[in-house]
Structures are given as C-alpha cells and as structure tokens.
Coordinates of C-alpha atoms and ligand atoms in Angstrom, one line a residue:
M171 CA 131.3 154.3 -89.7
E172 CA 128.8 151.7 -90.6
A173 CA 128.0 151.4 -94.3
G174 CA 124.8 153.1 -95.1
I175 CA 124.9 155.7 -92.3
P176 CA 125.5 159.1 -93.9
W177 CA 128.6 160.8 -92.8
Y178 CA 126.8 163.9 -91.6
T179 CA 124.6 162.4 -88.9
D180 CA 127.8 162.0 -86.9
A181 CA 129.9 164.9 -88.1
V182 CA 131.6 167.3 -85.8
I183 CA 130.8 170.7 -87.4
Y184 CA 132.7 173.9 -86.9
G185 CA 131.2 177.2 -88.1
I186 CA 133.6 179.9 -89.5
D187 CA 133.1 183.4 -90.7
V188 CA 136.2 183.7 -93.0
E189 CA 136.5 187.4 -92.5
K190 CA 136.9 187.0 -88.8
F191 CA 139.1 183.9 -88.6
A192 CA 142.6 184.5 -89.8
D193 CA 144.2 187.2 -92.0
G194 CA 146.8 185.7 -94.4
N195 CA 147.7 188.8 -96.4
G196 CA 147.9 191.4 -93.7
D197 CA 145.1 193.7 -95.0
G198 CA 143.1 193.4 -91.7
I199 CA 140.4 191.1 -93.0
G200 CA 140.4 187.3 -92.6
D201 CA 140.8 185.3 -95.8
F202 CA 141.1 181.9 -97.4
V203 CA 144.9 182.0 -97.2
G204 CA 144.8 182.6 -93.5
L205 CA 142.1 179.9 -93.1
A206 CA 144.1 177.4 -95.0
E207 CA 147.0 177.9 -92.6
K208 CA 144.7 177.1 -89.7
V209 CA 143.3 173.9 -91.1
P210 CA 145.7 171.7 -88.9
Y211 CA 144.4 173.5 -85.8
I212 CA 140.8 172.7 -86.8
A213 CA 141.8 169.1 -87.6
E214 CA 143.5 168.7 -84.3
L215 CA 140.4 169.9 -82.5
G216 CA 138.6 166.9 -84.0
V217 CA 136.4 168.7 -86.4
T218 CA 135.2 166.6 -89.4
C219 CA 133.2 169.3 -91.3
I220 CA 133.7 173.0 -91.7
W221 CA 130.6 175.2 -92.3
L222 CA 131.6 178.4 -94.0
L223 CA 129.3 181.4 -93.5
P224 CA 128.7 183.4 -96.8
F225 CA 132.0 184.5 -98.4
F226 CA 130.6 185.5 -101.8
A227 CA 130.7 188.8 -103.5
S228 CA 128.5 191.1 -101.4
P229 CA 128.1 194.7 -100.3
D230 CA 128.4 193.0 -96.8
R231 CA 125.6 194.8 -95.1
D232 CA 124.4 191.6 -93.5
N233 CA 127.6 189.7 -92.8
G234 CA 127.6 188.5 -96.4
Y235 CA 124.0 187.2 -96.4
D236 CA 123.3 189.9 -99.0
V237 CA 124.9 188.1 -102.0
S238 CA 125.6 190.1 -105.2
D239 CA 127.2 187.2 -107.1
Y240 CA 126.8 183.6 -106.1
Y241 CA 129.8 182.5 -108.3
H242 CA 132.4 184.8 -107.1
I243 CA 134.3 184.9 -103.9
G244 CA 134.4 188.3 -102.2
T245 CA 137.6 190.0 -103.1
R246 CA 138.1 190.8 -99.4
V247 CA 138.5 187.1 -98.6
G248 CA 140.6 186.0 -101.6
T249 CA 140.4 184.4 -105.0
A250 CA 139.0 181.2 -106.4
A251 CA 142.5 179.7 -106.3
D252 CA 142.8 180.6 -102.6
F253 CA 139.4 178.9 -102.0
L254 CA 140.5 175.8 -103.8
A255 CA 143.8 175.7 -102.0
F256 CA 141.9 175.8 -98.7
L257 CA 139.4 173.1 -99.8
H258 CA 142.3 170.9 -100.9
K259 CA 144.0 171.4 -97.5
A260 CA 140.8 170.6 -95.6
G261 CA 140.5 167.4 -97.7
E262 CA 144.0 166.4 -96.9
H263 CA 143.1 166.6 -93.2
G264 CA 139.9 164.5 -93.7
I265 CA 137.7 167.6 -93.3
R266 CA 134.7 168.2 -95.5
V267 CA 133.4 171.7 -96.2
I268 CA 129.8 172.9 -96.5
I269 CA 128.8 176.4 -97.4
D270 CA 125.8 178.7 -97.0
L271 CA 123.2 178.7 -99.7
V272 CA 121.2 181.9 -99.5
A273 CA 118.3 181.2 -101.7
N274 CA 115.6 183.3 -100.1
H275 CA 117.0 186.6 -101.3
T276 CA 119.8 188.4 -103.0
S277 CA 121.4 191.8 -102.4
D278 CA 119.7 194.7 -104.0
E279 CA 123.0 195.1 -105.8
H280 CA 122.7 191.7 -107.5
P281 CA 122.6 192.2 -111.3
W282 CA 119.3 190.2 -111.4
F283 CA 117.7 192.9 -109.2
E284 CA 119.3 195.7 -111.1
A285 CA 117.8 194.4 -114.3
A286 CA 114.5 193.6 -112.7
R287 CA 113.9 197.1 -111.3
R288 CA 115.0 198.9 -114.5
D289 CA 112.7 197.1 -116.9
E290 CA 109.2 195.8 -116.2
K291 CA 109.5 193.6 -119.3
S292 CA 112.9 192.1 -118.3
H293 CA 113.1 188.3 -117.9
F294 CA 114.5 189.2 -114.4
R295 CA 111.5 191.1 -113.3
D296 CA 109.7 188.0 -112.2
Y297 CA 112.8 186.8 -110.2
Y298 CA 111.5 189.0 -107.4
V299 CA 108.1 189.7 -105.8
W300 CA 106.5 193.0 -106.8
S301 CA 103.3 194.9 -106.0
P302 CA 102.2 198.1 -107.8
D303 CA 100.3 199.5 -104.7
P304 CA 101.3 199.7 -101.1
P305 CA 100.3 196.2 -100.2
P306 CA 98.1 195.6 -97.1
V307 CA 100.1 194.3 -94.2
E308 CA 98.9 190.8 -93.6
P309 CA 98.5 189.8 -90.0
G310 CA 101.6 187.9 -88.9
T311 CA 103.7 189.2 -91.7
H312 CA 106.4 191.1 -90.0
S313 CA 110.1 191.6 -90.7
I314 CA 112.6 189.2 -89.2
F315 CA 114.3 192.2 -87.8
P316 CA 111.7 194.1 -85.9
G317 CA 113.0 197.5 -84.7
E318 CA 115.4 197.6 -87.6
E319 CA 112.9 197.2 -90.5
T320 CA 109.3 198.5 -90.1
S321 CA 107.9 196.8 -93.2
V322 CA 108.3 193.8 -95.5
W323 CA 107.5 195.9 -98.6
T324 CA 109.7 198.8 -99.8
Y325 CA 109.0 201.1 -102.6
D326 CA 111.6 201.2 -105.3
E327 CA 111.8 204.5 -107.2
V328 CA 113.4 202.9 -110.3
A329 CA 110.9 200.1 -110.6
R330 CA 108.0 202.3 -109.5
A331 CA 106.7 199.4 -107.5
Y332 CA 107.0 197.8 -104.1
Y333 CA 109.2 194.7 -103.6
F334 CA 108.9 192.1 -100.9
H335 CA 111.7 191.5 -98.4
K336 CA 111.4 189.4 -95.3
F337 CA 114.8 190.5 -94.0
Y338 CA 116.5 193.9 -94.6
H339 CA 115.2 196.2 -97.3
F340 CA 118.5 195.6 -99.2
Q341 CA 117.7 191.9 -99.4
P342 CA 114.8 191.5 -101.9
D343 CA 113.2 188.1 -101.7
L344 CA 113.6 185.9 -104.7
N345 CA 110.4 184.6 -106.3
I346 CA 111.0 180.9 -105.9
A347 CA 107.7 180.1 -107.6
N348 CA 109.4 181.1 -110.8
P349 CA 111.0 178.0 -112.4
A350 CA 113.8 180.2 -113.8
V351 CA 114.8 181.1 -110.2
R352 CA 114.8 177.5 -109.2
A353 CA 117.0 176.7 -112.2
E354 CA 119.4 179.5 -111.1
I355 CA 119.6 178.0 -107.6
E356 CA 120.4 174.6 -109.1
R357 CA 123.1 176.1 -111.2
V358 CA 124.7 177.6 -108.1
I359 CA 124.5 174.3 -106.3
D360 CA 126.1 172.6 -109.3
Y361 CA 128.9 175.1 -109.4
W362 CA 130.0 174.7 -105.8
L363 CA 129.5 170.9 -105.8
S364 CA 131.7 170.6 -108.8
L365 CA 134.5 172.4 -106.9
G366 CA 134.3 169.7 -104.3
I367 CA 132.2 170.9 -101.3
S368 CA 130.1 168.4 -99.5
G369 CA 126.8 170.3 -99.1
F370 CA 125.0 173.4 -98.1
R371 CA 123.4 175.1 -95.1
I372 CA 120.0 176.2 -96.4
D373 CA 119.6 179.7 -95.0
A374 CA 116.1 180.5 -93.8
A375 CA 114.6 177.3 -95.2
P376 CA 111.0 177.9 -94.2
L377 CA 111.0 181.2 -96.0
V378 CA 112.6 179.7 -99.1
I379 CA 109.6 177.4 -99.5
G380 CA 107.2 180.2 -99.0
Q381 CA 106.2 180.1 -95.4
N382 CA 106.8 183.9 -95.2
G383 CA 103.3 185.2 -95.4
L384 CA 103.2 185.0 -99.2
E385 CA 101.6 182.0 -100.8
R386 CA 103.9 182.2 -103.7
A387 CA 106.1 179.2 -103.8
N388 CA 103.8 176.2 -104.4
P389 CA 100.8 176.4 -102.2
T390 CA 99.7 172.8 -102.8
D391 CA 103.1 171.3 -102.1
P392 CA 105.6 173.8 -100.6
H393 CA 107.9 171.1 -99.5
G394 CA 108.3 169.9 -103.1
I395 CA 111.0 172.5 -103.5
L396 CA 113.1 170.9 -100.8
R397 CA 112.5 167.4 -102.2
D398 CA 113.6 168.7 -105.6
L399 CA 116.7 170.3 -104.1
S400 CA 117.6 167.2 -102.2
A401 CA 117.2 164.9 -105.2
Y402 CA 119.3 167.3 -107.3
V403 CA 122.1 167.3 -104.7
A404 CA 121.9 163.5 -104.3
Q405 CA 122.3 163.1 -108.0
R406 CA 125.2 165.5 -108.3
R407 CA 127.0 164.4 -105.2
P408 CA 125.7 161.3 -103.5
G409 CA 125.8 161.9 -99.7
G410 CA 125.7 165.6 -100.1
L411 CA 124.3 167.4 -97.1
L412 CA 121.5 169.9 -96.8
L413 CA 121.6 171.4 -93.3
G414 CA 118.4 173.3 -92.7
E415 CA 118.1 176.6 -90.8
V416 CA 114.6 175.8 -89.6
N417 CA 113.5 177.5 -86.3
L418 CA 109.8 176.6 -85.9
P419 CA 107.6 175.1 -83.2
P420 CA 108.5 171.4 -82.7
E421 CA 105.3 170.1 -84.3
E422 CA 106.3 171.8 -87.6
M423 CA 109.9 170.8 -87.6
G424 CA 109.6 167.1 -88.7
R425 CA 108.1 168.1 -92.0
Y426 CA 111.5 169.5 -93.1
F427 CA 113.0 166.0 -92.9
G428 CA 110.1 164.7 -95.0
E429 CA 110.4 161.0 -95.5
G430 CA 114.2 161.4 -95.3
D431 CA 113.9 163.0 -98.8
Q432 CA 114.3 166.7 -97.8
L433 CA 116.9 168.1 -95.4
G434 CA 119.4 165.7 -93.9
L435 CA 120.2 167.7 -90.8
L436 CA 118.3 170.4 -89.0
F437 CA 119.8 172.8 -86.6
N438 CA 118.4 171.9 -83.2
F439 CA 117.3 175.4 -82.2
M440 CA 114.9 174.1 -79.6
M441 CA 117.4 172.0 -77.7
A442 CA 119.8 175.0 -77.5
C443 CA 117.1 177.0 -75.7
Y444 CA 116.1 174.1 -73.4
I445 CA 119.8 173.4 -72.5
F446 CA 120.2 177.0 -71.4
G447 CA 116.9 176.9 -69.6
A448 CA 118.1 173.8 -67.7
M449 CA 121.4 175.5 -66.9
A450 CA 119.6 178.7 -65.7
R451 CA 117.3 176.7 -63.4
Q452 CA 120.0 174.2 -62.4
D453 CA 117.4 171.6 -63.1
A454 CA 117.5 168.9 -65.9
T455 CA 113.7 168.9 -66.4
P456 CA 113.7 171.3 -69.4
I457 CA 116.2 169.0 -71.3
Y458 CA 113.9 166.0 -70.8
Q459 CA 110.9 168.2 -71.8
G460 CA 112.8 169.4 -74.9
L461 CA 113.7 165.8 -75.9
G462 CA 110.1 164.8 -75.5
L463 CA 108.9 167.5 -77.8
L464 CA 111.4 166.9 -80.6
P465 CA 110.1 164.9 -83.6
E466 CA 112.1 161.7 -84.2
P467 CA 114.2 162.2 -87.4
P468 CA 113.7 159.6 -90.1
T469 CA 116.5 157.1 -90.8
H470 CA 119.5 158.8 -92.3
C471 CA 118.4 162.2 -90.9
G472 CA 119.4 163.9 -87.7
W473 CA 119.9 167.0 -85.6
A474 CA 122.8 169.4 -85.5
N475 CA 123.1 170.1 -81.8
F476 CA 124.6 173.4 -80.9
L477 CA 124.7 176.0 -78.1
R478 CA 125.4 179.2 -79.9
N479 CA 125.6 180.2 -83.5
L480 CA 126.7 183.6 -84.9
D481 CA 123.2 185.1 -84.7
E482 CA 121.2 185.9 -81.5
L483 CA 120.2 182.9 -79.4
D484 CA 116.5 182.9 -80.4
F485 CA 113.8 182.1 -77.8
S486 CA 110.8 182.9 -80.1
Q487 CA 109.7 179.3 -80.4
V488 CA 109.8 178.2 -76.8
P489 CA 107.7 179.0 -73.8
E490 CA 108.0 182.6 -72.4
D491 CA 109.0 181.5 -68.9
L492 CA 112.0 179.6 -70.3
K493 CA 113.1 182.7 -72.1
E494 CA 112.6 184.8 -69.0
D495 CA 114.6 182.5 -66.8
V496 CA 117.5 182.4 -69.3
F497 CA 117.4 186.2 -69.7
K498 CA 117.4 186.7 -66.0
A499 CA 120.3 184.3 -65.4
F500 CA 122.5 184.9 -68.5
A501 CA 121.5 188.1 -70.2
P502 CA 120.1 190.4 -67.6
D503 CA 121.0 193.7 -69.3
E504 CA 119.0 194.9 -72.3
A505 CA 122.2 195.5 -74.2
M506 CA 122.7 191.7 -74.1
Q507 CA 119.4 191.0 -75.8
A508 CA 118.3 191.4 -79.4
F509 CA 115.0 191.9 -81.2
G510 CA 113.2 191.2 -77.9
R511 CA 113.6 187.5 -78.5
G512 CA 117.2 186.6 -78.3
V513 CA 120.6 186.8 -76.6
R514 CA 123.5 188.4 -78.4
R515 CA 126.2 186.9 -76.2
R516 CA 128.8 184.2 -76.5
L517 CA 128.7 180.9 -74.6
A518 CA 131.5 181.6 -72.1
P519 CA 130.4 185.0 -70.8
M520 CA 126.8 183.8 -70.5
L521 CA 128.1 181.2 -68.1
G522 CA 130.2 183.7 -66.1
G523 CA 133.4 182.4 -67.6
D524 CA 133.1 179.4 -65.3
Q525 CA 135.0 176.6 -67.1
R526 CA 133.1 173.9 -65.2
R527 CA 129.8 175.2 -66.6
I528 CA 131.2 175.8 -70.1
E529 CA 132.6 172.3 -70.3
L530 CA 129.3 170.9 -69.0
A531 CA 127.4 172.7 -71.7
L532 CA 129.8 171.4 -74.4
S533 CA 129.6 167.9 -73.0
L534 CA 125.8 168.1 -73.3
V535 CA 125.8 168.9 -77.0
I536 CA 128.8 166.7 -77.9
S537 CA 127.3 163.7 -76.2
M538 CA 123.8 164.0 -77.6
R539 CA 122.4 162.0 -80.5
G540 CA 123.1 164.0 -83.6
A541 CA 126.0 166.0 -85.0
P542 CA 127.6 168.5 -82.6
L543 CA 128.2 172.0 -84.0
L544 CA 130.5 174.6 -82.5
V545 CA 131.3 178.1 -83.8
Y546 CA 134.8 179.4 -84.0
G547 CA 136.1 180.6 -80.6
D548 CA 133.7 178.7 -78.4
E549 CA 136.3 176.0 -77.9
I550 CA 138.6 178.6 -76.1
G551 CA 135.8 180.4 -74.4
M552 CA 135.8 183.7 -76.3
G553 CA 133.6 186.6 -75.2
E554 CA 131.4 189.1 -76.9
D555 CA 131.8 192.8 -77.6
L556 CA 128.5 194.5 -76.6
S557 CA 129.8 197.8 -77.9
Q558 CA 129.2 196.4 -81.4
E559 CA 125.9 196.7 -83.2
G560 CA 123.4 193.8 -83.1
R561 CA 124.8 190.4 -83.9
S562 CA 128.3 191.7 -84.6
A563 CA 128.8 191.4 -80.8
V564 CA 129.4 187.7 -81.2
R565 CA 131.5 187.9 -84.4
T566 CA 134.7 189.3 -83.1
P567 CA 138.1 188.1 -84.6
M568 CA 139.4 184.8 -83.5
Q569 CA 141.9 185.1 -80.6
W570 CA 145.0 183.2 -81.6
D571 CA 147.5 184.6 -79.2
G572 CA 148.3 187.4 -76.8
E573 CA 150.2 189.5 -79.3
A574 CA 149.0 192.5 -81.3
N575 CA 145.5 192.1 -82.9
A576 CA 145.1 188.7 -81.1
G577 CA 147.4 187.2 -83.7
F578 CA 144.5 187.5 -86.1
S579 CA 146.2 190.0 -88.4
S580 CA 149.4 191.8 -88.9
A581 CA 147.7 194.9 -90.2
A582 CA 147.6 198.3 -88.3
A583 CA 144.9 198.1 -85.7
G584 CA 142.9 200.8 -87.5
K585 CA 142.6 198.6 -90.6
L586 CA 141.0 195.6 -88.9
V587 CA 137.6 194.3 -90.1
Q588 CA 136.6 194.3 -86.4
T589 CA 138.5 195.1 -83.2
P590 CA 139.4 192.0 -81.2
I591 CA 138.2 192.0 -77.5
A592 CA 141.0 193.7 -75.6
K593 CA 139.5 194.4 -72.2
G594 CA 138.2 192.4 -69.3
A595 CA 138.2 188.7 -68.5
F596 CA 137.7 187.7 -72.2
S597 CA 140.5 189.9 -73.6
Y598 CA 142.7 188.2 -76.1
K599 CA 145.6 188.6 -73.7
K600 CA 143.9 186.1 -71.4
V601 CA 141.8 184.0 -73.7
N602 CA 143.7 182.7 -76.7
V603 CA 144.7 179.5 -78.4
A604 CA 148.4 179.8 -77.7
R605 CA 147.9 180.1 -74.0
Q606 CA 145.6 177.1 -73.9
K607 CA 147.4 174.8 -76.2
G608 CA 149.9 173.4 -73.8
D609 CA 147.6 173.1 -70.8
P610 CA 145.8 169.7 -70.6
A611 CA 143.1 171.2 -68.4
S612 CA 142.4 174.2 -70.6
L613 CA 139.0 174.6 -72.2
L614 CA 140.5 174.0 -75.6
N615 CA 142.0 170.6 -74.6
R616 CA 138.9 169.6 -72.7
T617 CA 136.8 170.3 -75.7
K618 CA 139.2 168.3 -77.9
R619 CA 139.0 165.5 -75.3
L620 CA 135.2 165.4 -75.5
I621 CA 135.2 165.4 -79.3
M622 CA 137.8 162.7 -79.5
A623 CA 136.0 160.5 -76.9
R624 CA 132.8 160.8 -78.9
R625 CA 134.6 160.1 -82.2
S626 CA 136.4 157.0 -80.9
H627 CA 133.1 155.4 -79.7
Q628 CA 130.9 154.4 -82.5
I629 CA 128.1 153.7 -80.1
F630 CA 127.2 157.4 -80.2
S631 CA 126.1 157.0 -83.8
R632 CA 125.2 153.4 -84.0
G633 CA 123.7 152.7 -80.6
R634 CA 120.1 153.1 -79.5
A635 CA 119.6 156.3 -77.5
L636 CA 118.6 155.8 -73.9
R637 CA 116.7 158.3 -71.8
L638 CA 117.5 157.5 -68.3
E639 CA 116.0 158.4 -65.0
C640 CA 118.0 159.9 -62.2
S641 CA 117.3 160.3 -58.5
D642 CA 118.5 163.9 -58.6
K643 CA 116.5 166.2 -60.8
A644 CA 119.5 168.4 -61.3
V645 CA 121.1 165.6 -63.2
F646 CA 120.5 165.0 -66.9
A647 CA 121.2 161.3 -67.6
H648 CA 121.2 159.8 -71.0
G649 CA 123.1 157.1 -72.9
F650 CA 123.5 154.7 -75.7
E651 CA 123.2 150.9 -75.9
D652 CA 124.5 148.6 -78.6
G653 CA 124.1 144.9 -77.8
A654 CA 125.8 144.5 -74.4
E655 CA 127.8 147.7 -74.9
L656 CA 126.7 150.8 -72.9
M657 CA 127.6 154.4 -72.7
I658 CA 126.1 156.4 -69.8
L659 CA 126.4 160.2 -69.9
L660 CA 125.7 162.2 -66.7
H661 CA 125.5 165.9 -66.3
N662 CA 125.1 167.7 -63.0
L663 CA 123.5 171.1 -63.7
S664 CA 123.7 172.3 -60.2
D665 CA 126.3 174.0 -58.1
R666 CA 126.4 171.3 -55.5
K667 CA 128.0 167.9 -55.4
T668 CA 125.6 165.1 -55.9
S669 CA 125.4 161.3 -55.5
A670 CA 123.2 160.4 -58.3
V671 CA 121.4 157.1 -58.6
V672 CA 120.5 156.1 -62.2
D673 CA 118.2 153.2 -63.1
L674 CA 120.1 151.1 -65.7
G675 CA 117.1 148.8 -66.4
P676 CA 117.2 145.0 -66.5
S677 CA 120.8 144.1 -65.9
A678 CA 124.0 145.0 -64.0
A679 CA 127.0 146.6 -65.8
V680 CA 130.7 147.2 -65.5
L681 CA 131.6 150.7 -66.5
S682 CA 134.7 152.9 -66.6
D683 CA 135.0 156.6 -66.6
L684 CA 136.4 157.6 -70.0
F685 CA 138.3 160.6 -68.5
N686 CA 139.7 159.4 -65.2
G687 CA 139.7 155.6 -65.7
D688 CA 137.7 154.9 -62.5
E689 CA 136.0 151.4 -62.7
I690 CA 132.4 151.3 -61.5
A691 CA 130.5 148.1 -61.0
A692 CA 126.8 148.9 -61.2
D693 CA 123.9 146.9 -60.2
T694 CA 120.7 147.6 -62.1
A695 CA 121.1 150.9 -60.2
L696 CA 124.2 153.0 -60.9
K697 CA 125.5 155.1 -58.1
V698 CA 127.9 157.9 -59.0
E699 CA 129.3 161.0 -57.4
I700 CA 129.3 164.1 -59.6
E701 CA 131.1 167.3 -58.8
P702 CA 129.2 170.7 -58.9
F703 CA 128.6 171.4 -62.7
G704 CA 130.4 168.2 -63.4
Y705 CA 129.8 165.5 -66.0
R706 CA 130.8 161.9 -66.4
W707 CA 131.0 159.7 -69.4
L708 CA 130.9 156.0 -68.5
G709 CA 131.5 153.3 -71.0
G710 CA 131.3 149.6 -70.6
Q711 CA 129.3 146.4 -70.9
R712 CA 126.2 145.0 -69.4
R713 CA 126.5 141.6 -67.7
M714 CA 124.1 139.6 -69.7
Ligands
LIG313 C1 121.3 184.1 -91.0 C2 121.4 185.6 -90.6 C3 121.0 186.5 -91.7 C4 119.7 186.0 -92.3 C5 119.4 186.7 -93.6 C6 119.9 184.0 -91.3 O1 119.1 183.1 -90.9 O2 121.8 183.2 -90.0 O3 122.7 185.9 -90.1 O4 120.9 187.8 -91.3 O5 119.6 184.6 -92.5 O6 120.0 186.0 -94.7

C-alpha cells in the first residue's frame, strides 16, 4: 500500500460474534480458543481485519452490548491469556483486530450503576442521566427498540429517580458530558490498545455525542468528543481505527468524518439499502442514486461497505418506496421483519439461495471504493433461524461441517449457546465450510477469489473512482483509473443476459477478464456480454 494511505481504507473486514463462531473447550459456547484455531481459515479467505463484537463481562441480555466490566473478558468466552493467544495468532497471519467500544451505555449490573443508584452523593451518580420526576416525553425521543421498550426513562426503586436509556431499560445511558466518564472511556481505550488491538467500532456513535434527544454532551460542539477520541487514539496508536456506527440521513453523515479528524471509517448503511433496492428492482438506478447522495469522505477516511451485519437491515433512513420494494422482494413475511424498519434475514436466503445473485451482491461490495465488510457465515451463504427472537435470527452458530452441531461444538446439543440451522436448504448438512472448501465454484471459493482479486490490484485503493454510464439500466458499471491503468466493474442486476455498452470516455483500451482471462479490445465504447445476475471485472490499459 502506498505510504500515507491508512491501512483501514482498504481493509477487508470480517465481523465475528465470538460466542457463535467456534467452541474450543466443548462447553457449547464459542470462545477465544476456538477462534484462534480458525484464524488460518479467516486468513485464507483474504480477511485483513477482524471486528470482534462485544466479548466483555456482561449479563448478555443484548448480545454483550450490555457491558458490566470493560476490562474483563466474559468467562463464557475465555481468559485474558486466551484473548492474547488469539491476538498473537491473528498477528502472525497479518490480520489486525478491532473491537467494539460501547460508550453510550453500560449494563445496569455495572458497578458504576450499582454505586450510582445506591447513593445520590456518590461520585458515580453523575456517570448516568437522572431525573427526579417522570420526565416529559420529548417529541422524537423514542426508544431504539420500539415494541420492546415503551419509554426512554425507567424508574429505579433504589435510586428513587428515573434514569435515561436510549436502548433497553437494562442499558442505562452514560452521561458523556461528565469529564470523569470521558476519562473512563479513555482508560478503556488505553487498556485494549496496550494489548495490541488496532482500533474500535464506535457503537451508536451519534448517541454517544448526544444526538439522542438530550442536549447533554456538549451542545456547542458535540463532535468535539469524537475529535478528542480520535486524537487520543492517534497518540496512543498511530493509525488506530475508529469505525463509526452512524446510520443517519446522508446530509448528516459527513460530519462524522469531520476534517478527517473524527471517525476514519463509517459503516455505509445507506449503500446496503440501495444495493438491495437495486437487486429487488433489477435496476441499477438506486445504486447510482445512492452514490450521488453519499458525502465524499475526506482524504484518509472512507466507507466500510457491507450487505448485512448482525442486526436488522435498517431502512429507516432511506425512502419508503425503496424499503417497500425490498420488503416485498426479500422479506415478504412479517416474521422476517423487525421493528417495522428492518429485515432480520441473512444475505443468502434473502436472495433465494441463488448463488449467482449472492456472488453478484458480494462482488458489488467487494469492488466498491472503501473497505468491504462481511459477517461470519455470509461467505458460505448461511441462512437465518426465524424461530429465534429478534436479531438472534441472524446470529446462529457458524456452520463448519455436516457433523453434529455443525462442527461448531462438541458439547451435547442441549448445551449449545444457540441451535445451528438443521432444517431446509440452509441446514448445516448442506451449507458448510467443509463441503465448499474443495469446490472451486463454491460460494466460499468465489468470495475468496473476489477478495484476492481486489487485494492484488492496488488500483482499487489508489485509483480514481469512475462512475460509468451503461446502455442497459439493469447494469451497474463503475471502475477505477490510475494513469493509463483501468479497472472496469460490471454488474448485471437482472435475470436476463445482456449485451452492455459502456462509455469509456476519451480513449480506447485493452482489457482482460480477471476471472476467465478473455481479452477484450474496446473502443471508447466497451461492449460486453453479461450473464443473468452476472458480473465482470475487467482490468487493463488505456491506449494513450
Ligand atoms: C448494536 C446492537 C445493540 C445496540 C446497543 C447497536 O448499534 O449493533 O446490536 O443492540 O447497539 O448497544
């Protein structure tokens, strides 16, 4: 990579819930010993950065996002030594590790909250947000989990006061306006950086800085908190990443990059919705529209492009008709939807298990400008379990092989943290790593091929992004240019074969297909055939 370009703008990120990935000690719960054993698999896939969802001590009522001790690893997933052994192994394979920083709230079992609720005079009281009376409900101040939480204020019998919580009632919001809280967060950052991680995913970033209906953080300069955090990380670990969970309308997103002095990467929530919209309509227009709406990241910042994460696929920030079309095509039953705004399904079943469409979707995110991000299991086309509550539907155990418990654990089936998918087209007996490993045409190997093709062509990170025009509106055409070098990426979103004509601009080019070796001499217009739901990556040179 070119000197000066931060590693993360071109990282290949892989999200893992440790409890669900691989069980090393046979107790039915995934752990760091199991994860360390799987590092070679992750490296072979081409991943350069692992994002670990929360693994800290926690009552685990919100998948670990209810932290009761930021410095301790949950006993369910292992010890500090296990964590370090994993980190070491990842390092040996050239893989960096980032972790979740949950700074908006703690668990109500966190000792800070215990102390705060017990004693009004305690130094910890002001770590949280209290009100003596039932506070008025401000317009627009609603829980993030409508239907599951009716209010953002809950009365605490011990404290004899109401406390504020934007998420579940067992997740009291921290009072970030309190400098002591900010110092605590810096200590947490310090601790994990000192162990050797490469950065953090900032959970619920807009809420952390006070965009939660409460003018409590720093009303005159809310983004000052992010600038401070970024400066702190840069000083402790130059090049450390802050990856922001920011899901806001496009015009508000850019502020979270600041002048390149806040968050280095932002999850591209919007593009995920527009990609699914384009796939639902079999029309590339929504992707072009989405690209037109996205703010341009400042130098050294970028997008983390993804299709699915381990929450619902949230359509709250995009036009209603886009959401309706996606729901109709890919999540028609109410059971597949969540909170009225999202889809609680995995990538593969949304696309009917059609490998052509799954590859197409992966090719879109892997080829775009930015850092591609996958979540465990999407590389083999895992399904969801709609019999599970809420977002647990998409958090089933990783399917390693067709043996008992999907090869995830040697424990008795009744002891598993969650039952692997054992029925239907996405059963672990059919969809698993072992089965796909030896087949060059499997989704696993095709995903690897896409990642490796991207990694072996620096033009994806160094080149100038090109938005190209195509004669067929079902085709999304984009590319990169670096001097005479060209990379043209074509995606046919429709179920019919097409002969696409793409305008290459001022000069002719000679291109070759990265995957089948076909040579294509193009005039200023490039003519290519693309199979139904097909994609083509064409690299080469302009004739200057
Ligand atoms: C995480 C969710 C979690 C919430 C509360 C989110 O944004 O992705 O899984 O429930 O933060 O911490």
